[in-house]
Structures are given as C-alpha cells and as structure tokens.
Coordinates of C-alpha atoms in Angstrom, one line a residue:
X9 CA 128.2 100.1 100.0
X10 CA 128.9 103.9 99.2
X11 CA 126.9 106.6 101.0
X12 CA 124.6 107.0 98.2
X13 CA 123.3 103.9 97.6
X14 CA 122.4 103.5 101.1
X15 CA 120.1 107.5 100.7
X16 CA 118.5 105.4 97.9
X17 CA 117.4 102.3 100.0
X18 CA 116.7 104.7 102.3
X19 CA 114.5 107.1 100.8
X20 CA 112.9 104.0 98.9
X21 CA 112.1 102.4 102.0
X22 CA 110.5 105.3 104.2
X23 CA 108.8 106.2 100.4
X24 CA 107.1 103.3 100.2
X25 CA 106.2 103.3 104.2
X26 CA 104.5 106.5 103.3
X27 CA 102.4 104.8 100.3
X28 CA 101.5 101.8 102.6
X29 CA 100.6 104.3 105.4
X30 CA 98.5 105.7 103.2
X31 CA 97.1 102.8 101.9
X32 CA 96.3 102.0 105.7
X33 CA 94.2 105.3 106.0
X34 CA 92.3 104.3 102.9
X35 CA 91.2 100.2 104.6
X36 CA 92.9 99.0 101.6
X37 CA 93.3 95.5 101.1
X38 CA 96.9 93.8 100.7
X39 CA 96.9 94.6 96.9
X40 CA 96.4 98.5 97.2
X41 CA 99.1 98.8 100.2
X42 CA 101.6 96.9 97.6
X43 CA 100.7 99.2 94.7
X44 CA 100.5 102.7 96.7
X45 CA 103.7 101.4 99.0
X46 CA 105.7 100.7 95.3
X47 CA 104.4 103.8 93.0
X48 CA 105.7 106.0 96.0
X49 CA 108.8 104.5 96.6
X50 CA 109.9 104.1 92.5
X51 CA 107.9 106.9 90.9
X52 CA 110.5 110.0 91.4
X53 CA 113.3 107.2 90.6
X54 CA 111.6 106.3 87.7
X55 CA 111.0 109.1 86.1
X56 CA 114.5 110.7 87.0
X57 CA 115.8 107.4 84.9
X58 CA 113.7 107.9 82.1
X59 CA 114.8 112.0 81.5
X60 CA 118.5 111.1 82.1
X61 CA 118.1 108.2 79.4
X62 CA 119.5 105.7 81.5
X63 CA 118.6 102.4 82.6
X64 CA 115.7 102.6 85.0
X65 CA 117.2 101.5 88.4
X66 CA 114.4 98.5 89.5
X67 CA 114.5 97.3 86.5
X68 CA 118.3 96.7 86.4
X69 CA 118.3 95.6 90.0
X70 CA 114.9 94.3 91.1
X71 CA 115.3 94.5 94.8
X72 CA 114.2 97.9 95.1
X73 CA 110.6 96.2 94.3
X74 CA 111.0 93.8 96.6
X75 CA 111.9 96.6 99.4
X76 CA 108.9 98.4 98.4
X77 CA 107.1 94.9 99.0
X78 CA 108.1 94.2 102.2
X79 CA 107.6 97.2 103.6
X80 CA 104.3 97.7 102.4
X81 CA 103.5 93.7 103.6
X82 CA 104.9 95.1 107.1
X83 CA 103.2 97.8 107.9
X84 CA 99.5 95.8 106.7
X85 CA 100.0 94.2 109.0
X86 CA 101.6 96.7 111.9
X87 CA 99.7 100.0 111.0
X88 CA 97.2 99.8 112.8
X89 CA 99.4 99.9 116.0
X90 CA 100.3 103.5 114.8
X91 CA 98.1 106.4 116.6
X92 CA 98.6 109.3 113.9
X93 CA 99.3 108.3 110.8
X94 CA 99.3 110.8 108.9
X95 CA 101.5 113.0 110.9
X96 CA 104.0 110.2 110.9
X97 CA 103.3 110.1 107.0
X98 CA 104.5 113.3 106.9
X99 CA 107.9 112.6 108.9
X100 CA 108.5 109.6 107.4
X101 CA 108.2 111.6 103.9
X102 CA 110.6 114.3 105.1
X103 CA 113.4 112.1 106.0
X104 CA 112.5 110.4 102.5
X105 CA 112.7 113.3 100.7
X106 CA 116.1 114.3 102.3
X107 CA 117.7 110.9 101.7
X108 CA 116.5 110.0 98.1
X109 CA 116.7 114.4 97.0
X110 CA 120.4 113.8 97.3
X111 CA 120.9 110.7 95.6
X112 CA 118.7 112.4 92.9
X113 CA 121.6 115.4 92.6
X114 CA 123.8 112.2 93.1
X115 CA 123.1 110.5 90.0
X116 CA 122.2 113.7 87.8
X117 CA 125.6 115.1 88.8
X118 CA 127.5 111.8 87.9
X119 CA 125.6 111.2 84.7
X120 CA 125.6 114.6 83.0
X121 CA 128.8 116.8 85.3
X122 CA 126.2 119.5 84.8
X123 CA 125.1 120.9 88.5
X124 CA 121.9 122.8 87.3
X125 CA 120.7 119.1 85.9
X126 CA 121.8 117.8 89.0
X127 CA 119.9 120.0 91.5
X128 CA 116.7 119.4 89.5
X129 CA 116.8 115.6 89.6
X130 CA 117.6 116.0 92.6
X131 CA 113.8 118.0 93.2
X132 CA 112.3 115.6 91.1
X133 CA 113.2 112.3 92.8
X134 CA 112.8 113.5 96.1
X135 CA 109.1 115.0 95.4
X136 CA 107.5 113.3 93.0
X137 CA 106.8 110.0 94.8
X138 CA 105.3 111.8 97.1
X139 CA 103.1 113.8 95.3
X140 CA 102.0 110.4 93.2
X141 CA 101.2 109.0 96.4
X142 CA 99.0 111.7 97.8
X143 CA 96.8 112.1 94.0
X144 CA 96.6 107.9 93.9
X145 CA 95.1 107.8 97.2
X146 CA 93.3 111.5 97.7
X147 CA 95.2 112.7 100.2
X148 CA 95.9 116.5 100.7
X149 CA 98.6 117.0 98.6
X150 CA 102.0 117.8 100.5
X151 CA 102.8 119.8 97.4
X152 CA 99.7 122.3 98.0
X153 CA 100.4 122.7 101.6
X154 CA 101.7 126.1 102.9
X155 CA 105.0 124.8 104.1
X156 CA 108.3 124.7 102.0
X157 CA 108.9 121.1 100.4
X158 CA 110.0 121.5 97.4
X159 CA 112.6 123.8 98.2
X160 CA 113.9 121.6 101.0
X161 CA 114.9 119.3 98.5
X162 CA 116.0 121.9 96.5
X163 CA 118.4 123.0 98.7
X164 CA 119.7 119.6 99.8
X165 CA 120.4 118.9 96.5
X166 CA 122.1 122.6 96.0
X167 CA 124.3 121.9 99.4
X168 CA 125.1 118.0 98.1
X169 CA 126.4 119.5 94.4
X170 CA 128.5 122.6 96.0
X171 CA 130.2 120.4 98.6
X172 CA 130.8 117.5 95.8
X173 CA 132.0 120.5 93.7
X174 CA 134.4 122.1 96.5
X175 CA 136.0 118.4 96.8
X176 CA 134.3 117.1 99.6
X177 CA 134.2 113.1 100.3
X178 CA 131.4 112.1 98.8
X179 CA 130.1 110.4 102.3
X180 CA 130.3 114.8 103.5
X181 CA 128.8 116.0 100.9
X182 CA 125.4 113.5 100.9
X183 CA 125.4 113.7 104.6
X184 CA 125.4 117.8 104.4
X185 CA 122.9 117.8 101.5
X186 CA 120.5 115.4 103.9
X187 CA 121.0 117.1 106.7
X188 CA 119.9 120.5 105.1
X189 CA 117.1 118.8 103.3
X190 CA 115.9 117.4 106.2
X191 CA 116.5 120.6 108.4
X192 CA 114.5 122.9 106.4
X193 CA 111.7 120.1 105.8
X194 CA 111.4 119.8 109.7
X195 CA 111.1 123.5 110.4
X196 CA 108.6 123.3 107.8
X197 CA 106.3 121.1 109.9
X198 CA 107.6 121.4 113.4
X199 CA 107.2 125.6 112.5
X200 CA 105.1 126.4 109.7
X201 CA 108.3 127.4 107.8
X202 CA 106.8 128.6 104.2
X203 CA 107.9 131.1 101.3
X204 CA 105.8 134.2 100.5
X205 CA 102.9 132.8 98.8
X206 CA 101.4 135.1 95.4
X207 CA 98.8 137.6 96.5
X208 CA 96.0 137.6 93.5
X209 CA 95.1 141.7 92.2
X210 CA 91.9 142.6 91.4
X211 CA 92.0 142.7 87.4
X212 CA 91.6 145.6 85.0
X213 CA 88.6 147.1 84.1
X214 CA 88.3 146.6 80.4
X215 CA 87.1 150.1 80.1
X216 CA 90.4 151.1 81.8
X217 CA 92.5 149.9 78.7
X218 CA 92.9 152.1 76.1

C-alpha cells in the first residue's frame, strides 16, 4: 500500500471521528453518529470525484463506508471517556485535513497532470468534510473561525505538487505536503495563526457621487 492511499484512510478515518465526535456533543443516537461520522469522512471525497468525472471512490471500493462505520460505532460507545471534545475535534480535523488535502492534490495531479487543478482538489477534499460536518450538526464553523484552514491545506497541497513536480519519491513529496499542512494548521490553533482579515469602509454618501 503506496503512501497515498494510506493519507486517504487516514484522513477518512480521523474525518469521520470528527463527525461522530460531533455527533457525541449533539446526544445523538447510534443512527446520527453513523450519518455525521460518514458525510464527514466521504463528503470532500465525494465531491472531488464527481468534478474530476471519475468514479466516486466508496462506491468503487465500499470499505471506506465501512471505516466511516466503525469508527463512528467506536467512539458511541468511547466518547464519553473524552474530557474536551471539541478541542480534540479540532485536532483530529487538522491531522485530517493534512492527510486527506494531499491525497486530494494526489489524485487531481494524477488525473488531469495540471498542478493548479491539483492544488484545488487538494483544498476541496481536505475542507469540505469538515465544513459539512460543522453546518449538519450546528457547530461553529471551522471555516468562519479567525485562524488559517483553508490555506493550510492549500499549501500542503502546493508543497505535495512542487516536490512531485521536482521528482521527488512520491512517499517525500506526500509526507512534506502533510507535514506543512499540518504545521501551519497547528500554529493556527496552538497560536492563533490567521491572515489579514477585510476591514469594512464606511460607504459613500450618495450625495457625494456626481
């Protein structure tokens, strides 16, 4: 098994640990962990397999389902024991959104050759589970939160599609793209990390405009 495919079970797998988690904050029953646990661990794959018109990955191979499954079945039962879930939610998404950002660029990149395509499935199948997630259950969204997420996955995928460009091994080049991903993602929580955020002007007087 390549380097890739294990980021994919991987970001799957914590994914859906996020949706159960939040499931758990919700008193869900059994049914609402398996729904939230599986929309967050297959929506950003989903949709990245619908734009690159190829067959959608669970579909084709239906153990990602049953990953999502299990874990959500697991942590029913097990989340409780867990003192802060939420803040764990978070770091469980940023080591998600690492693993499964990069296999994004992955399979853009080895679909289409184009980079640019690459780096943005890359963003959208390391985000969009997550942002699913957090509008399915009502949480605060990670995507209106000050610090930089997006662009963490950004540049993983960025540093993933460089160093698969230069000629790295492709077991280099995913484990760089992680580890930046992940990097800047932690910075962003442990540190507040954020971009300059838009800073609204008064508008014009109507009177003003000649």
């Amino acid at each position: 098994m390549n380097s890739a495919i294990l980021l994919d079970l991987l970001g799957i797998a914590l994914f859906a640990a996020t949706g159960a988690l939040s499931a758990s904050r919700k008193q869900l029953d059994i049914i609402g962990f398996l729904f939230l646990a599986t929309i967050t661990g297959i929506g950003g794959g989903t949709a990245r397999d619908l734009i690159l018109d190829v067959p959608v990955f669970w579909v084709e191979q239906p153990l990602h389902i049953l990953i999502c499954a299990v874990t959500a079945i697991g942590l029913f039962f097990t989340a409780h024991l867990l003192e802060s879930r939420y803040r764990l939610l978070l770091w469980l998404d940023a080591v998600a959104l690492a693993a499964y950002g990069v296999f994004g660029a992955y399979k853009g990149l080895l679909v289409t050759g184009s980079p640019v395509v690459a780096v943005v499935m890359g963003m959208l199948t390391g985000t969009l589970g997550g942002i699913l997630r957090d509008v399915l259950a009502g949480e605060p969204s990670v995507l209106m939160r000050k610090e930089i997420y997006i662009t963490a996955a950004m540049a993983g995928g960025l540093c993933y599609v460089g160093a698969s460009l230069a000629g790295l091994a492709l077991p280099l080049a995913a484990g760089a793209g992680f580890a930046v991903a992940l990097g800047i993602r932690s910075g962003a929580l442990a540190f507040g990390w954020s971009l300059p955020s838009y800073k609204g002007r008064p508008g014009r007087n109507p009177e003003d405009i000649p």
